[in-house]
XYZ file of C-alpha atoms in Angstrom:
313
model
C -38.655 108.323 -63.977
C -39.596 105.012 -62.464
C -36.269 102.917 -60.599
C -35.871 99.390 -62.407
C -35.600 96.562 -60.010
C -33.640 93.064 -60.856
C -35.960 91.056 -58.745
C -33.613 88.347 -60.609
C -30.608 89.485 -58.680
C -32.769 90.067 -55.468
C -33.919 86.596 -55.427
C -30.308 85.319 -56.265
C -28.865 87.259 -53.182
C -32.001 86.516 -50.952
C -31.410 82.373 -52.023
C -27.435 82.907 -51.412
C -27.644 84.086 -47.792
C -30.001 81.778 -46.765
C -28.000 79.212 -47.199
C -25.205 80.734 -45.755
C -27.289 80.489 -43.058
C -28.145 77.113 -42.851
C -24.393 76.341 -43.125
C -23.642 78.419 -40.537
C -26.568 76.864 -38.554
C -25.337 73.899 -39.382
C -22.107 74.356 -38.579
C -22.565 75.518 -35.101
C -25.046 72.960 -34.439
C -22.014 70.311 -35.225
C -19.658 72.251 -32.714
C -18.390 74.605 -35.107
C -14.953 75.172 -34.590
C -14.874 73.037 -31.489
C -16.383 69.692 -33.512
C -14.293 66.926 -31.876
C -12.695 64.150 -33.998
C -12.957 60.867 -33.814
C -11.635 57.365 -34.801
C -13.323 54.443 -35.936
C -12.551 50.776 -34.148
C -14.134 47.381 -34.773
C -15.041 45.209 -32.397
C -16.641 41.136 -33.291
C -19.392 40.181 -30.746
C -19.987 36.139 -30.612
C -23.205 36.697 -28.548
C -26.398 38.281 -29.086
C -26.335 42.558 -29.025
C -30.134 42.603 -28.335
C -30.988 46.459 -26.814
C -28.001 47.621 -28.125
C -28.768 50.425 -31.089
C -26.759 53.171 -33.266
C -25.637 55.856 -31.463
C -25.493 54.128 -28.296
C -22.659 55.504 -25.771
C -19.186 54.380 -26.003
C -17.905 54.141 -21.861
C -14.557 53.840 -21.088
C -14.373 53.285 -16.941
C -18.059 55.217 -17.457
C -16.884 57.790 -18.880
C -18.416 58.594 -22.090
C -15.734 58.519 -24.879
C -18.315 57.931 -27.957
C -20.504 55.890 -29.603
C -21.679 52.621 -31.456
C -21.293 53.660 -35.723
C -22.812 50.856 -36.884
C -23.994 47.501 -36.627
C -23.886 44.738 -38.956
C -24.320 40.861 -39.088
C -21.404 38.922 -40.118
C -22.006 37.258 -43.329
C -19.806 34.540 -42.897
C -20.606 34.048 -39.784
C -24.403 34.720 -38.625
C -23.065 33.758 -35.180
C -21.136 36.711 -34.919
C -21.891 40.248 -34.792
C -19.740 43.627 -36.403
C -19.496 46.465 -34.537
C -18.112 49.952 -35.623
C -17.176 52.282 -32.643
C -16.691 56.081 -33.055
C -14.642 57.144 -30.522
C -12.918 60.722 -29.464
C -9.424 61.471 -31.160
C -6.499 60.564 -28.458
C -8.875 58.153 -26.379
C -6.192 55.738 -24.662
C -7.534 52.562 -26.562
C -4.695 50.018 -26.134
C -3.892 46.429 -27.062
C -4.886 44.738 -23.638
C -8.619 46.844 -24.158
C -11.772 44.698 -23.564
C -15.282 45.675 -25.059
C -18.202 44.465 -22.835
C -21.679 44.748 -23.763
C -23.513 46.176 -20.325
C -27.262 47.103 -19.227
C -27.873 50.597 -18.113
C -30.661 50.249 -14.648
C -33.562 48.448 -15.582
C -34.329 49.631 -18.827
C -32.381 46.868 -20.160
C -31.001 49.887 -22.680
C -27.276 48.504 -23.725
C -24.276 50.321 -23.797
C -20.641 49.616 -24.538
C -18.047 49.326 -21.930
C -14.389 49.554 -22.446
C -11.947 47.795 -19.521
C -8.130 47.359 -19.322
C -5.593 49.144 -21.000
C -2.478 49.159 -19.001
C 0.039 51.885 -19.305
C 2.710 49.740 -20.663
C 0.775 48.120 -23.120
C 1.253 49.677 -26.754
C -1.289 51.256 -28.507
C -4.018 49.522 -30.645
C -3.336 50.009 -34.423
C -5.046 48.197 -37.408
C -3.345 44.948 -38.131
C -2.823 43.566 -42.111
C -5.828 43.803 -44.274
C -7.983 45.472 -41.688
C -8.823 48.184 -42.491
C -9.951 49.340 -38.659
C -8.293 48.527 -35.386
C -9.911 45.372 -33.341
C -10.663 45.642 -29.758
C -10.978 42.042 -27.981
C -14.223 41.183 -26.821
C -14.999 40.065 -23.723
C -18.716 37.928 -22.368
C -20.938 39.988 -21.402
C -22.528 39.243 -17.993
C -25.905 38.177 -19.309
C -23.640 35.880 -21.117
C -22.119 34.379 -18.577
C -25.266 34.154 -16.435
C -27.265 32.134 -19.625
C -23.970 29.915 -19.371
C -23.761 29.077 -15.935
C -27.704 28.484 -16.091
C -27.163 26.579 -18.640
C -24.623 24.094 -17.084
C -26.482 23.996 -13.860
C -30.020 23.156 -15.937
C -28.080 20.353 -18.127
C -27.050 19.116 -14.160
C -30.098 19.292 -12.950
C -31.870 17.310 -15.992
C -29.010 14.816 -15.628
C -29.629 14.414 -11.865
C -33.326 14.291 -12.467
C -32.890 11.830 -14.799
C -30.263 9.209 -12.230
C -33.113 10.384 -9.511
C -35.751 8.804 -11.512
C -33.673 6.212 -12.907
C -33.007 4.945 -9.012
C -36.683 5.311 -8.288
C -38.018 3.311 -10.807
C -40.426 0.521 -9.716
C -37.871 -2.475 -9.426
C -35.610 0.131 -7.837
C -38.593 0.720 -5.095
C -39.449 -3.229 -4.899
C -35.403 -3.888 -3.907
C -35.644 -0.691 -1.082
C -38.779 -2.419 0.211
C -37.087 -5.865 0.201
C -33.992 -4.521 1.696
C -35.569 -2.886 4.228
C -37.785 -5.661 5.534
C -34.363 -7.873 5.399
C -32.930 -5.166 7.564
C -35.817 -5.433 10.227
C -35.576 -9.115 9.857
C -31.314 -8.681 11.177
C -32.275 -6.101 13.465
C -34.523 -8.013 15.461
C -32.015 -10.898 14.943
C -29.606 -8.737 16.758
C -32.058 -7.858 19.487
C -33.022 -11.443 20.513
C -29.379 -12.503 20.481
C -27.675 -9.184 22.460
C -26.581 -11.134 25.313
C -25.013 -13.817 23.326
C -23.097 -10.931 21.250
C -22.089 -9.033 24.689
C -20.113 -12.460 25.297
C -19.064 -12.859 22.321
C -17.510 -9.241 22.458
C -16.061 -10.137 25.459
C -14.518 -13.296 24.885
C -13.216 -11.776 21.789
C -11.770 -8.907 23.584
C -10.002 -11.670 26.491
C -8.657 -13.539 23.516
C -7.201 -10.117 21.293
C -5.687 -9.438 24.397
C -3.670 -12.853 24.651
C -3.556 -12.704 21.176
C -1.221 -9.784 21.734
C 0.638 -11.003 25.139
C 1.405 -13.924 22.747
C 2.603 -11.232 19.876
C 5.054 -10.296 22.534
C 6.024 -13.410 23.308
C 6.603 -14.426 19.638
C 8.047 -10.832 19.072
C 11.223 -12.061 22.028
C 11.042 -15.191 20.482
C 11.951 -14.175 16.741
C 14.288 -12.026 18.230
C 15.811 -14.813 20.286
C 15.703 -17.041 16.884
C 17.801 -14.267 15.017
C 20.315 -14.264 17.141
C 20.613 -17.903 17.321
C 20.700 -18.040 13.961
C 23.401 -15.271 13.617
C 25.453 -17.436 15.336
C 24.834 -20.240 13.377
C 26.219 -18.214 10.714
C 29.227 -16.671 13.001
C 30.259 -20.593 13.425
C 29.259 -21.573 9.631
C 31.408 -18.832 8.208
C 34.369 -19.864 10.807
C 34.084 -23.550 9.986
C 34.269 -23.298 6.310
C 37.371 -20.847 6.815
C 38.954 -23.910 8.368
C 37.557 -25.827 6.002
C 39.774 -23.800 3.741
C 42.694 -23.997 6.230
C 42.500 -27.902 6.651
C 42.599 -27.958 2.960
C 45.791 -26.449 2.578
C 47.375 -28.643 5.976
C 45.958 -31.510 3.663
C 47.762 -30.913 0.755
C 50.904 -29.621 2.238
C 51.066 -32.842 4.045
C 49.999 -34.775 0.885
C 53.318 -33.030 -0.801
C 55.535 -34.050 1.895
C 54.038 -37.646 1.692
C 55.011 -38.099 -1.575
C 58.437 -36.417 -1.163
C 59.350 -38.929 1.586
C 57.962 -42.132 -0.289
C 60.172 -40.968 -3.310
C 63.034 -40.265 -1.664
C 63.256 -41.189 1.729
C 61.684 -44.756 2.263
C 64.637 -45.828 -0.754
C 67.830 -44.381 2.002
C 65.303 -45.830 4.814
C 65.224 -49.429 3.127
C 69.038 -49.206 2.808
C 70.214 -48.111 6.322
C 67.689 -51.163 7.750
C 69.262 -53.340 5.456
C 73.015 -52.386 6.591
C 71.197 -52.322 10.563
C 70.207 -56.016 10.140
C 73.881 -56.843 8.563
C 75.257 -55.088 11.477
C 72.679 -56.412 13.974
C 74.128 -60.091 12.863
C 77.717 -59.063 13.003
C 77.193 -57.535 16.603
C 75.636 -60.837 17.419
C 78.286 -63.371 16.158
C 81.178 -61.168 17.949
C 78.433 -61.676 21.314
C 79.222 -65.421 20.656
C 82.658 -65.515 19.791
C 83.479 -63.232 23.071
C 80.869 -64.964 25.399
C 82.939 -68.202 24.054
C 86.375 -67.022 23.961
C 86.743 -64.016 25.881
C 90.473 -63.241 25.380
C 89.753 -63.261 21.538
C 89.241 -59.144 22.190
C 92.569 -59.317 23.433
C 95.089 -61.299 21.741
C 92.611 -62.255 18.599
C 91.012 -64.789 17.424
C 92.904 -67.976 18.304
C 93.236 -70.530 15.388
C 90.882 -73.773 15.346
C 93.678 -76.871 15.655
C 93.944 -78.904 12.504
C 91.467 -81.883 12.351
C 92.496 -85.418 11.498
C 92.968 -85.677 7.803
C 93.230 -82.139 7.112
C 96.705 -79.854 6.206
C 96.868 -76.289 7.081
C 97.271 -75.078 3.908
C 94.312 -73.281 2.836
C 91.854 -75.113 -0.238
């Protein structure tokens, strides 16, 4: 009696395992149980990421932490490039980290470089809308090279151009002009040295009194300012008796008028009795030169005239 196969369920089993296989294959070719995780970061490049490709290595201080994801254009901006980093699970990427795109020997193969990250500086995390974190971006140093070139090229042009601008023909004619003025002077000079040696020295003889005279005129002003200090000593002393004269002045001016209002009245009156006094003195000088004993026995009657009684009128 003949065994019955299911080549159905043969097949089946034979098409089961071998993919069992090929996920196991798989599987270990990925790391298997040791497959490392990563995070994804974002990173906006404002300069050209030519030689840099997909899968190109991620260095942190050169040390190899992952690799580019992707990278896309910037629609809108074409003068900026997207990049997507993959990078290993717990990689210290912090806020102060700078991406720089770097050269690798003379292959001119690119590679990413991350820079910075102090240890007090916080962690990167994605901010708002984002919906990875952004690492800052720093020149490359092709970059800076083109840029420096650059400047120093736009210099040179502009130097160039002055250079040529200050040679131009008219700019040659006036050298050429100046020039044979400045022979012209020169032998000028030449013919006339000895006059100019005198000249020099008569002009050195005369700087020289010039400044014996400075002295002078330096003891002279000095002289002057004292002088005229004085002048100022005696004009400030006169006007204070100026001021003091002033006051004498109208003191005396007060007592002026006090003595014509009062006393040149009392004055007017005592000369007036003087002069009635002065006659009285006189006429007893006559009477006593004439009659002497009159001061003794008094004044002797005058004898009756002819014609006249004694009886008073």
């Amino acid at each position: 009696m003949e065994t019955k196969v299911n080549y159905a369920l043969i097949g089946a089993f034979v098409l089961g395992l071998g993919a069992v296989l090929i996920a196991i294959l798989l599987w270990l070719a990925s790391g298997g149980a040791w497959q490392k995780k990563y995070d994804t970061y974002l990173a906006v490049e404002d300069e050209s990421v030519a030689g840099l490709n997909v899968d190109a290595p991620v260095k942190y201080n050169g040390v190899t932490v992952g690799k580019v994801q992707d990278i896309q254009l910037d629609t809108t901006n074409p003068q900026r490039v997207n990049l997507l980093f993959s990078i290993e699970h717990g990689t210290p990427v912090k806020q102060d980290t700078i991406v720089v795109l770097k050269t690798q020997g003379l292959t001119g193969i690119a590679y990413v470089e991350l820079s910075g990250g102090s240890a007090a500086s916080p962690m990167l995390v994605a901010q708002g809308d984002t919906p990875y974190p952004q690492i800052q971006t720093k020149p490359s140093l092709a970059a800076r090279l083109e840029n420096v070139l650059t400047s120093v090229l736009a210099k040179l042009d502009s130097t160039s151009n002055n250079i040529n601008a200050i040679l131009s023909p008219e700019n040659q004619a006036a050298f050429r002009n100046a020039l044979a003025d400045i022979a012209v002077v020169t032998r000028t000079l030449a013919a006339r040295k000895d006059s100019i040696d005198s000249g020099l020295a008569d002009g050195a003889t005369t700087l020289k009194n010039t400044a014996q005279a400075s002295a002078k005129l330096s003891d002279l002003t000095d002289r002057v300012a004292r002088a005229a200090d004085s002048v100022n000593t005696m004009g400030t002393e006169v006007a204070k008796t100026s001021v003091s004269a002033g006051k004498t002045v109208d003191v005396i001016g007060s007592d002026v008028r006090h003595f014509s209002a009062e006393t040149l009245p009392e004055l007017e009156r005592l000369l007036g009795e003087l002069s009635t006094l002065s006659g009285s003195l006189r006429q007893l000088t006559d009477q006593t030169r004439r009659d002497p004993r009159g001061l003794i026995f008094g004044r002797t009657p005058v004898p009756v005239g002819p014609g006249e009684t004694g009886e008073p009128r």
